[in-house]
PDB file of C-alpha atoms and ligand atoms in Angstrom:
ATOM      1  CA  MET A   1    -123.230  -3.480 -13.200  1.00 97.00           C
ATOM      2  CA  ILE A   2    -120.330  -2.808 -15.331  1.00 98.00           C
ATOM      3  CA  ILE A   3    -120.658   0.146 -17.925  1.00 98.00           C
ATOM      4  CA  THR A   4    -118.278   1.111 -20.559  1.00 98.00           C
ATOM      5  CA  VAL A   5    -118.604   4.768 -22.093  1.00 98.00           C
ATOM      6  CA  ILE A   6    -116.888   5.407 -25.533  1.00 99.00           C
ATOM      7  CA  ASN A   7    -116.843   8.881 -26.138  1.00 98.00           C
ATOM      8  CA  GLY A   8    -116.053   9.939 -29.937  1.00 98.00           C
ATOM      9  CA  GLN A   9    -114.475  13.240 -28.883  1.00 98.00           C
ATOM     10  CA  ASN A  10    -111.704  13.901 -26.593  1.00 98.00           C
ATOM     11  CA  HIS A  11    -113.218  16.966 -25.291  1.00 98.00           C
ATOM     12  CA  LYS A  12    -115.973  17.238 -22.512  1.00 98.00           C
ATOM     13  CA  GLY A  13    -118.645  19.386 -24.165  1.00 97.00           C
ATOM     14  CA  SER A  14    -122.396  18.825 -24.667  1.00 98.00           C
ATOM     15  CA  THR A  15    -122.362  15.308 -25.666  1.00 98.00           C
ATOM     16  CA  TYR A  16    -119.911  14.193 -23.031  1.00 98.00           C
ATOM     17  CA  ASN A  17    -121.964  15.882 -20.401  1.00 98.00           C
ATOM     18  CA  ILE A  18    -125.120  14.274 -21.435  1.00 98.00           C
ATOM     19  CA  GLY A  19    -123.422  10.878 -21.187  1.00 98.00           C
ATOM     20  CA  LYS A  20    -121.962  11.816 -17.658  1.00 98.00           C
ATOM     21  CA  ILE A  21    -125.551  12.736 -16.490  1.00 98.00           C
ATOM     22  CA  LEU A  22    -126.747   9.227 -17.865  1.00 98.00           C
ATOM     23  CA  VAL A  23    -123.983   7.449 -16.022  1.00 98.00           C
ATOM     24  CA  GLY A  24    -124.752   9.249 -12.768  1.00 98.00           C
ATOM     25  CA  ASN A  25    -128.475   8.174 -13.201  1.00 98.00           C
ATOM     26  CA  LEU A  26    -127.299   4.656 -13.507  1.00 98.00           C
ATOM     27  CA  GLY A  27    -126.045   4.633  -9.737  1.00 96.00           C
ATOM     28  CA  GLU A  28    -123.038   3.027  -8.274  1.00 96.00           C
ATOM     29  CA  ASN A  29    -121.202   0.873 -10.961  1.00 97.00           C
ATOM     30  CA  GLU A  30    -117.946  -0.117 -12.230  1.00 98.00           C
ATOM     31  CA  VAL A  31    -117.407   2.313 -15.017  1.00 98.00           C
ATOM     32  CA  HIS A  32    -114.609   2.204 -17.958  1.00 98.00           C
ATOM     33  CA  GLU A  33    -114.447   5.314 -19.969  1.00 98.00           C
ATOM     34  CA  PHE A  34    -112.716   5.974 -23.240  1.00 98.00           C
ATOM     35  CA  PHE A  35    -112.126   8.958 -25.249  1.00 98.00           C
ATOM     36  CA  LEU A  36    -111.553   8.821 -29.090  1.00 98.00           C
ATOM     37  CA  PRO A  37    -109.108   9.619 -30.553  1.00 98.00           C
ATOM     38  CA  ARG A  38    -107.121   9.690 -27.192  1.00 98.00           C
ATOM     39  CA  ASP A  39    -107.443   5.886 -26.617  1.00 98.00           C
ATOM     40  CA  LEU A  40    -107.292   4.772 -30.289  1.00 98.00           C
ATOM     41  CA  ASN A  41    -105.632   7.267 -32.399  1.00 98.00           C
ATOM     42  CA  HIS A  42    -105.554   5.355 -35.672  1.00 98.00           C
ATOM     43  CA  PHE A  43    -107.373   4.644 -38.965  1.00 98.00           C
ATOM     44  CA  CYS A  44    -107.867   1.122 -40.295  1.00 98.00           C
ATOM     45  CA  THR A  45    -105.067   0.430 -42.953  1.00 98.00           C
ATOM     46  CA  GLY A  46    -107.133  -2.064 -44.690  1.00 98.00           C
ATOM     47  CA  CYS A  47    -104.507  -4.930 -44.421  1.00 97.00           C
ATOM     48  CA  CYS A  48    -107.279  -7.183 -43.305  1.00 96.00           C
ATOM     49  CA  SER A  49    -104.745  -9.359 -41.359  1.00 96.00           C
ATOM     50  CA  CYS A  50    -107.285  -9.248 -38.433  1.00 96.00           C
ATOM     51  CA  ILE A  51    -109.680 -11.463 -40.383  1.00 95.00           C
ATOM     52  CA  LYS A  52    -106.998 -14.264 -39.997  1.00 94.00           C
ATOM     53  CA  ASP A  53    -105.993 -13.288 -36.609  1.00 96.00           C
ATOM     54  CA  GLU A  54    -107.086 -10.243 -34.824  1.00 97.00           C
ATOM     55  CA  SER A  55    -103.598 -10.056 -32.934  1.00 97.00           C
ATOM     56  CA  LEU A  56    -102.056  -9.323 -36.246  1.00 98.00           C
ATOM     57  CA  CYS A  57    -103.714  -5.793 -36.557  1.00 98.00           C
ATOM     58  CA  PRO A  58    -101.099  -3.255 -35.917  1.00 97.00           C
ATOM     59  CA  PHE A  59    -103.527  -1.437 -33.298  1.00 98.00           C
ATOM     60  CA  PHE A  60    -104.386  -4.671 -31.533  1.00 98.00           C
ATOM     61  CA  GLU A  61    -103.137  -3.806 -27.858  1.00 98.00           C
ATOM     62  CA  GLU A  62    -104.984  -0.455 -27.884  1.00 97.00           C
ATOM     63  CA  LYS A  63    -108.162  -2.107 -29.433  1.00 98.00           C
ATOM     64  CA  LYS A  64    -108.006  -4.775 -26.926  1.00 98.00           C
ATOM     65  CA  ARG A  65    -108.125  -2.406 -23.908  1.00 98.00           C
ATOM     66  CA  ILE A  66    -111.156  -0.940 -25.225  1.00 98.00           C
ATOM     67  CA  MET A  67    -112.916  -4.239 -26.432  1.00 98.00           C
ATOM     68  CA  ASP A  68    -112.077  -6.157 -23.217  1.00 98.00           C
ATOM     69  CA  ALA A  69    -114.075  -3.475 -21.241  1.00 98.00           C
ATOM     70  CA  VAL A  70    -116.682  -3.605 -23.796  1.00 98.00           C
ATOM     71  CA  GLU A  71    -117.135  -7.533 -23.667  1.00 98.00           C
ATOM     72  CA  LYS A  72    -117.239  -7.726 -19.837  1.00 98.00           C
ATOM     73  CA  SER A  73    -119.858  -4.854 -19.519  1.00 98.00           C
ATOM     74  CA  ASP A  74    -123.570  -4.975 -18.929  1.00 98.00           C
ATOM     75  CA  ILE A  75    -124.220  -1.625 -20.567  1.00 98.00           C
ATOM     76  CA  LEU A  76    -122.567   0.335 -23.193  1.00 98.00           C
ATOM     77  CA  ILE A  77    -122.844   4.042 -23.741  1.00 99.00           C
ATOM     78  CA  PHE A  78    -121.530   5.736 -26.865  1.00 99.00           C
ATOM     79  CA  THR A  79    -121.368   9.583 -27.294  1.00 98.00           C
ATOM     80  CA  THR A  80    -120.436  11.483 -30.272  1.00 98.00           C
ATOM     81  CA  PRO A  81    -121.052  14.910 -31.541  1.00 98.00           C
ATOM     82  CA  THR A  82    -122.853  15.274 -34.801  1.00 98.00           C
ATOM     83  CA  TYR A  83    -120.181  16.260 -37.496  1.00 98.00           C
ATOM     84  CA  CYS A  84    -121.355  17.149 -40.925  1.00 98.00           C
ATOM     85  CA  MET A  85    -124.503  15.052 -40.237  1.00 98.00           C
ATOM     86  CA  ARG A  86    -122.601  11.910 -39.204  1.00 98.00           C
ATOM     87  CA  THR A  87    -120.836  10.330 -36.337  1.00 98.00           C
ATOM     88  CA  SER A  88    -117.496  11.934 -35.454  1.00 98.00           C
ATOM     89  CA  ALA A  89    -114.345  10.696 -37.473  1.00 98.00           C
ATOM     90  CA  PRO A  90    -112.694   8.987 -34.526  1.00 98.00           C
ATOM     91  CA  MET A  91    -115.995   7.186 -33.717  1.00 98.00           C
ATOM     92  CA  LYS A  92    -116.197   5.972 -37.254  1.00 98.00           C
ATOM     93  CA  ALA A  93    -112.408   4.908 -37.143  1.00 98.00           C
ATOM     94  CA  PHE A  94    -113.259   2.997 -34.046  1.00 98.00           C
ATOM     95  CA  ILE A  95    -116.104   1.273 -35.933  1.00 98.00           C
ATOM     96  CA  ASP A  96    -113.953   0.296 -38.791  1.00 98.00           C
ATOM     97  CA  LEU A  97    -111.115  -0.966 -36.357  1.00 98.00           C
ATOM     98  CA  THR A  98    -113.689  -3.302 -34.791  1.00 98.00           C
ATOM     99  CA  PHE A  99    -115.332  -4.690 -37.922  1.00 97.00           C
ATOM    100  CA  THR A 100    -114.465  -8.186 -37.105  1.00 98.00           C
ATOM    101  CA  TYR A 101    -116.973  -8.132 -34.259  1.00 98.00           C
ATOM    102  CA  TRP A 102    -119.680  -7.981 -36.720  1.00 98.00           C
ATOM    103  CA  MET A 103    -122.013 -10.764 -37.314  1.00 98.00           C
ATOM    104  CA  SER A 104    -120.598 -11.183 -40.734  1.00 97.00           C
ATOM    105  CA  HIS A 105    -117.116 -12.035 -39.097  1.00 98.00           C
ATOM    106  CA  LYS A 106    -116.586 -13.065 -35.684  1.00 98.00           C
ATOM    107  CA  PRO A 107    -119.313 -11.818 -33.346  1.00 98.00           C
ATOM    108  CA  ARG A 108    -118.896 -12.268 -29.679  1.00 98.00           C
ATOM    109  CA  SER A 109    -121.536 -14.320 -27.755  1.00 97.00           C
ATOM    110  CA  SER A 110    -121.267 -11.630 -24.760  1.00 97.00           C
ATOM    111  CA  MET A 111    -122.655  -8.997 -27.176  1.00 98.00           C
ATOM    112  CA  PHE A 112    -126.131 -10.828 -27.395  1.00 98.00           C
ATOM    113  CA  SER A 113    -127.083  -9.909 -23.734  1.00 96.00           C
ATOM    114  CA  LYS A 114    -125.950  -6.356 -23.546  1.00 98.00           C
ATOM    115  CA  LYS A 115    -127.757  -3.126 -23.560  1.00 98.00           C
ATOM    116  CA  ALA A 116    -126.765   0.106 -24.979  1.00 98.00           C
ATOM    117  CA  ALA A 117    -127.423   3.904 -25.435  1.00 98.00           C
ATOM    118  CA  VAL A 118    -126.197   6.032 -28.029  1.00 99.00           C
ATOM    119  CA  ILE A 119    -126.127   9.752 -27.519  1.00 98.00           C
ATOM    120  CA  SER A 120    -125.536  12.554 -30.055  1.00 98.00           C
ATOM    121  CA  THR A 121    -125.969  16.319 -29.951  1.00 98.00           C
ATOM    122  CA  ALA A 122    -126.011  18.672 -33.056  1.00 97.00           C
ATOM    123  CA  ALA A 123    -126.473  22.271 -33.144  1.00 96.00           C
ATOM    124  CA  GLY A 124    -129.518  21.831 -35.302  1.00 95.00           C
ATOM    125  CA  ALA A 125    -129.705  18.923 -37.751  1.00 97.00           C
ATOM    126  CA  GLY A 126    -128.136  15.395 -38.194  1.00 97.00           C
ATOM    127  CA  ALA A 127    -128.035  13.676 -34.707  1.00 98.00           C
ATOM    128  CA  GLY A 128    -130.364  10.946 -36.068  1.00 98.00           C
ATOM    129  CA  SER A 129    -127.821   9.987 -38.946  1.00 98.00           C
ATOM    130  CA  ALA A 130    -124.783  10.371 -36.453  1.00 98.00           C
ATOM    131  CA  ILE A 131    -126.639   8.059 -34.098  1.00 98.00           C
ATOM    132  CA  LYS A 132    -127.517   5.518 -36.856  1.00 98.00           C
ATOM    133  CA  ASP A 133    -123.835   4.947 -37.640  1.00 98.00           C
ATOM    134  CA  ILE A 134    -123.449   3.574 -34.333  1.00 98.00           C
ATOM    135  CA  THR A 135    -126.932   1.910 -33.645  1.00 98.00           C
ATOM    136  CA  ASN A 136    -126.192  -0.181 -36.991  1.00 98.00           C
ATOM    137  CA  THR A 137    -122.842  -1.176 -35.679  1.00 98.00           C
ATOM    138  CA  LEU A 138    -124.437  -2.383 -32.438  1.00 98.00           C
ATOM    139  CA  LEU A 139    -127.025  -4.282 -34.366  1.00 98.00           C
ATOM    140  CA  TYR A 140    -124.325  -6.016 -36.326  1.00 98.00           C
ATOM    141  CA  TRP A 141    -122.322  -6.723 -33.050  1.00 98.00           C
ATOM    142  CA  GLY A 142    -125.478  -8.417 -31.953  1.00 98.00           C
ATOM    143  CA  VAL A 143    -126.319  -5.953 -29.094  1.00 98.00           C
ATOM    144  CA  PRO A 144    -130.133  -6.486 -28.784  1.00 97.00           C
ATOM    145  CA  TYR A 145    -131.163  -3.675 -26.689  1.00 98.00           C
ATOM    146  CA  VAL A 146    -130.232  -0.119 -28.103  1.00 98.00           C
ATOM    147  CA  LYS A 147    -131.819   3.157 -27.041  1.00 98.00           C
ATOM    148  CA  SER A 148    -130.776   6.348 -28.699  1.00 98.00           C
ATOM    149  CA  TYR A 149    -130.809  10.098 -27.679  1.00 98.00           C
ATOM    150  CA  GLY A 150    -130.282  12.855 -30.234  1.00 98.00           C
ATOM    151  CA  LYS A 151    -130.669  16.400 -29.303  1.00 97.00           C
ATOM    152  CA  ALA A 152    -130.493  19.700 -31.185  1.00 97.00           C
ATOM    153  CA  ILE A 153    -129.053  21.814 -28.680  1.00 96.00           C
ATOM    154  CA  GLN A 154    -128.789  25.193 -30.607  1.00 92.00           C
ATOM    155  CA  ALA A 155    -125.394  25.708 -29.081  1.00 91.00           C
ATOM    156  CA  THR A 156    -121.760  24.807 -29.844  1.00 90.00           C
ATOM    157  CA  ASP A 157    -120.996  24.097 -26.209  1.00 91.00           C
ATOM    158  CA  TRP A 158    -122.408  22.956 -22.621  1.00 96.00           C
ATOM    159  CA  GLU A 159    -122.162  26.167 -21.191  1.00 95.00           C
ATOM    160  CA  HIS A 160    -124.531  27.865 -23.694  1.00 94.00           C
ATOM    161  CA  ILE A 161    -127.411  25.494 -23.612  1.00 96.00           C
ATOM    162  CA  LYS A 162    -130.442  27.238 -22.328  1.00 95.00           C
ATOM    163  CA  PRO A 163    -131.358  26.166 -18.740  1.00 96.00           C
ATOM    164  CA  GLU A 164    -134.651  24.938 -19.665  1.00 96.00           C
ATOM    165  CA  LEU A 165    -133.205  22.546 -22.341  1.00 97.00           C
ATOM    166  CA  LYS A 166    -130.571  21.283 -19.742  1.00 97.00           C
ATOM    167  CA  GLU A 167    -133.598  20.634 -17.219  1.00 98.00           C
ATOM    168  CA  LYS A 168    -135.294  18.417 -20.113  1.00 98.00           C
ATOM    169  CA  ILE A 169    -132.104  16.777 -20.696  1.00 98.00           C
ATOM    170  CA  ASN A 170    -131.843  15.817 -17.084  1.00 98.00           C
ATOM    171  CA  LYS A 171    -135.213  14.514 -16.949  1.00 98.00           C
ATOM    172  CA  ASP A 172    -134.665  12.480 -20.092  1.00 98.00           C
ATOM    173  CA  MET A 173    -131.506  11.075 -18.823  1.00 98.00           C
ATOM    174  CA  ALA A 174    -133.296   9.989 -15.602  1.00 98.00           C
ATOM    175  CA  ALA A 175    -135.822   8.355 -17.710  1.00 98.00           C
ATOM    176  CA  LEU A 176    -133.356   6.685 -19.899  1.00 98.00           C
ATOM    177  CA  ALA A 177    -131.295   5.283 -17.183  1.00 98.00           C
ATOM    178  CA  LYS A 178    -134.565   3.938 -15.563  1.00 98.00           C
ATOM    179  CA  LYS A 179    -135.299   1.961 -18.806  1.00 98.00           C
ATOM    180  CA  LEU A 180    -131.668   0.862 -19.028  1.00 98.00           C
ATOM    181  CA  ARG A 181    -131.658  -0.541 -15.490  1.00 97.00           C
ATOM    182  CA  ASN A 182    -135.206  -2.218 -15.567  1.00 97.00           C
ATOM    183  CA  SER A 183    -135.529  -3.660 -19.270  1.00 95.00           C
ATOM    184  CA  LYS A 184    -135.100  -7.254 -19.929  1.00 94.00           C
ATOM    185  CA  VAL A 185    -132.926  -8.213 -22.893  1.00 95.00           C
ATOM    186  CA  HIS A 186    -133.707 -10.663 -25.575  1.00 94.00           C
ATOM    187  CA  ALA A 187    -132.569 -11.121 -28.866  1.00 95.00           C
ATOM    188  CA  GLY A 188    -135.243  -9.735 -31.300  1.00 96.00           C
ATOM    189  CA  ILE A 189    -136.217 -11.023 -34.794  1.00 97.00           C
ATOM    190  CA  LYS A 190    -134.054  -8.505 -36.488  1.00 97.00           C
ATOM    191  CA  THR A 191    -130.694  -9.778 -34.643  1.00 98.00           C
ATOM    192  CA  ARG A 192    -131.720 -13.433 -35.137  1.00 98.00           C
ATOM    193  CA  PHE A 193    -132.477 -12.821 -38.962  1.00 98.00           C
ATOM    194  CA  ILE A 194    -129.127 -11.357 -39.512  1.00 98.00           C
ATOM    195  CA  PHE A 195    -127.480 -14.113 -37.522  1.00 98.00           C
ATOM    196  CA  SER A 196    -129.098 -16.851 -39.631  1.00 98.00           C
ATOM    197  CA  MET A 197    -128.150 -15.141 -42.925  1.00 98.00           C
ATOM    198  CA  MET A 198    -124.575 -14.850 -41.759  1.00 98.00           C
ATOM    199  CA  ARG A 199    -124.760 -18.430 -40.553  1.00 98.00           C
ATOM    200  CA  MET A 200    -125.791 -19.385 -43.899  1.00 98.00           C
ATOM    201  CA  MET A 201    -123.002 -17.507 -45.473  1.00 97.00           C
ATOM    202  CA  GLN A 202    -120.476 -19.385 -43.273  1.00 97.00           C
ATOM    203  CA  GLN A 203    -122.071 -22.737 -43.891  1.00 96.00           C
ATOM    204  CA  LYS A 204    -121.722 -22.172 -47.551  1.00 96.00           C
ATOM    205  CA  GLY A 205    -118.167 -21.172 -47.444  1.00 94.00           C
ATOM    206  CA  MET A 206    -119.077 -17.594 -48.248  1.00 94.00           C
ATOM    207  CA  GLY A 207    -117.505 -15.858 -45.417  1.00 93.00           C
ATOM    208  CA  ALA A 208    -114.175 -14.167 -45.413  1.00 93.00           C
ATOM    209  CA  GLY A 209    -112.095 -17.360 -44.981  1.00 93.00           C
ATOM    210  CA  GLU A 210    -111.252 -20.613 -43.268  1.00 95.00           C
ATOM    211  CA  GLU A 211    -110.304 -18.935 -39.833  1.00 96.00           C
ATOM    212  CA  GLU A 212    -113.693 -17.385 -39.601  1.00 96.00           C
ATOM    213  CA  ARG A 213    -115.518 -20.426 -40.497  1.00 97.00           C
ATOM    214  CA  ASN A 214    -113.617 -22.355 -37.789  1.00 97.00           C
ATOM    215  CA  TYR A 215    -114.710 -19.721 -35.344  1.00 97.00           C
ATOM    216  CA  TRP A 216    -118.266 -20.354 -36.094  1.00 98.00           C
ATOM    217  CA  GLN A 217    -117.772 -23.856 -35.926  1.00 97.00           C
ATOM    218  CA  GLU A 218    -115.930 -23.774 -32.614  1.00 98.00           C
ATOM    219  CA  GLN A 219    -118.857 -21.708 -31.140  1.00 97.00           C
ATOM    220  CA  GLY A 220    -121.270 -24.381 -32.209  1.00 97.00           C
ATOM    221  CA  TRP A 221    -123.260 -21.779 -34.278  1.00 98.00           C
ATOM    222  CA  LEU A 222    -122.973 -23.889 -37.340  1.00 97.00           C
ATOM    223  CA  ASP A 223    -124.903 -26.607 -35.328  1.00 96.00           C
ATOM    224  CA  LYS A 224    -127.590 -25.830 -32.817  1.00 95.00           C
ATOM    225  CA  THR A 225    -125.955 -23.453 -30.356  1.00 96.00           C
ATOM    226  CA  ARG A 226    -126.975 -19.721 -30.488  1.00 97.00           C
ATOM    227  CA  PRO A 227    -125.133 -16.808 -28.872  1.00 97.00           C
ATOM    228  CA  TRP A 228    -128.342 -15.310 -27.149  1.00 95.00           C
ATOM    229  CA  LYS A 229    -129.011 -18.768 -25.615  1.00 89.00           C
ATOM    230  CA  ALA A 230    -125.383 -19.054 -24.239  1.00 63.00           C
ATOM    231  CA  ALA A 231    -125.532 -15.564 -23.001  1.00 49.00           C
TER     232      ALA A 231
HETATM  233  C1  LIG B   1    -116.701  19.642 -37.473  1.00 56.15           C
HETATM  234  C2  LIG B   1    -118.090  19.998 -37.088  1.00 56.15           C
HETATM  235  C3  LIG B   1    -119.126  19.621 -37.889  1.00 56.15           C
HETATM  236  C4  LIG B   1    -120.414  20.048 -37.396  1.00 56.15           C
HETATM  237  N1  LIG B   1    -121.566  19.476 -38.168  1.00 56.15           N
HETATM  238  C5  LIG B   1    -122.574  19.693 -37.516  1.00 56.15           C
HETATM  239  C6  LIG B   1    -123.972  19.175 -38.448  1.00 56.15           C
HETATM  240  O1  LIG B   1    -123.801  18.609 -39.368  1.00 56.15           O
HETATM  241  N2  LIG B   1    -125.168  19.553 -37.928  1.00 56.15           N
HETATM  242  C7  LIG B   1    -125.342  20.344 -36.856  1.00 56.15           C
HETATM  243  O2  LIG B   1    -126.423  20.510 -36.352  1.00 56.15           O
HETATM  244  N3  LIG B   1    -124.190  20.768 -36.044  1.00 56.15           N
HETATM  245  C8  LIG B   1    -123.060  20.386 -36.449  1.00 56.15           C
HETATM  246  N4  LIG B   1    -121.950  20.886 -35.727  1.00 56.15           N
HETATM  247  C9  LIG B   1    -122.136  21.510 -34.466  1.00 56.15           C
HETATM  248  C10 LIG B   1    -122.258  20.318 -33.246  1.00 56.15           C
HETATM  249  O3  LIG B   1    -122.653  19.144 -33.646  1.00 56.15           O
HETATM  250  C11 LIG B   1    -122.755  20.802 -31.976  1.00 56.15           C
HETATM  251  O4  LIG B   1    -122.293  22.017 -31.539  1.00 56.15           O
HETATM  252  C12 LIG B   1    -122.591  19.715 -30.834  1.00 56.15           C
HETATM  253  O5  LIG B   1    -123.427  19.700 -29.801  1.00 56.15           O
HETATM  254  C13 LIG B   1    -121.207  19.845 -30.321  1.00 56.15           C
HETATM  255  O6  LIG B   1    -121.182  18.853 -29.257  1.00 56.15           O
HETATM  256  P1  LIG B   1    -119.858  18.836 -28.285  1.00 56.15           P
HETATM  257  O7  LIG B   1    -120.072  19.947 -27.365  1.00 56.15           O
HETATM  258  O8  LIG B   1    -120.015  17.413 -27.442  1.00 56.15           O
HETATM  259  O9  LIG B   1    -118.688  19.022 -28.940  1.00 56.15           O
HETATM  260  C14 LIG B   1    -120.684  20.661 -36.130  1.00 56.15           C
HETATM  261  C15 LIG B   1    -119.450  20.966 -35.490  1.00 56.15           C
HETATM  262  C16 LIG B   1    -118.336  20.781 -35.877  1.00 56.15           C
HETATM  263  C17 LIG B   1    -117.124  21.042 -35.104  1.00 56.15           C
END
């Protein structure tokens, strides 16, 4: 299997370590790992040139390195510490910088066969909403199988997590890895519904432009082809 891990932080704290345990439980695989902001240290400038042509984005090359790995992966793992009850700012910047991958723009058919896990830790509260920022993105990317793991760890670093909680985390990661390995993927009703709404929008010329409509046409999605069938 091919796995891409995107860490919404440069440091190797609790969240990173939980992701690492998960990757370890998935066995021998080709793993691509990225750290944000180290590997994409930019904010979207709002120029929207990517809507016309993604290679016009000033940060295209850095994004491409990450998204090429994402596209060829079977499993995507996202980790983010909970910051002010949301995903980390570098992870949010990454989400913004990849917005053309959303079904509202130019979704990639490879996404419709992927599995993903999203991990966040908080000292106390907010991991759920930090995770939601990413699971929502994955839904709009078309990824049909997404598992999340949010944990209040009552600590600010990995070293200070209580041993019994670490033991629980180890067990949870073994179980999550088993699910990720064994589950079958199929595009569910939510994915298909969003896709059909976006398709209708493109058909009616209500998308972001001609380039986008042409893309949908080329994929055959304005006719009978569907990305989850091609996958
Ligand atoms: C900028 C910042 C904001 C934070 N916001 C929250 C928060 O909203 N809720 C919470 O429970 N913990 C919050 N924390 C604590 C971290 O989420 C928590 O310690 C987390 O486990 C850190 O993960 P890491 O070891 O991977 O960095 C915050 C920490 C920082 C540095």
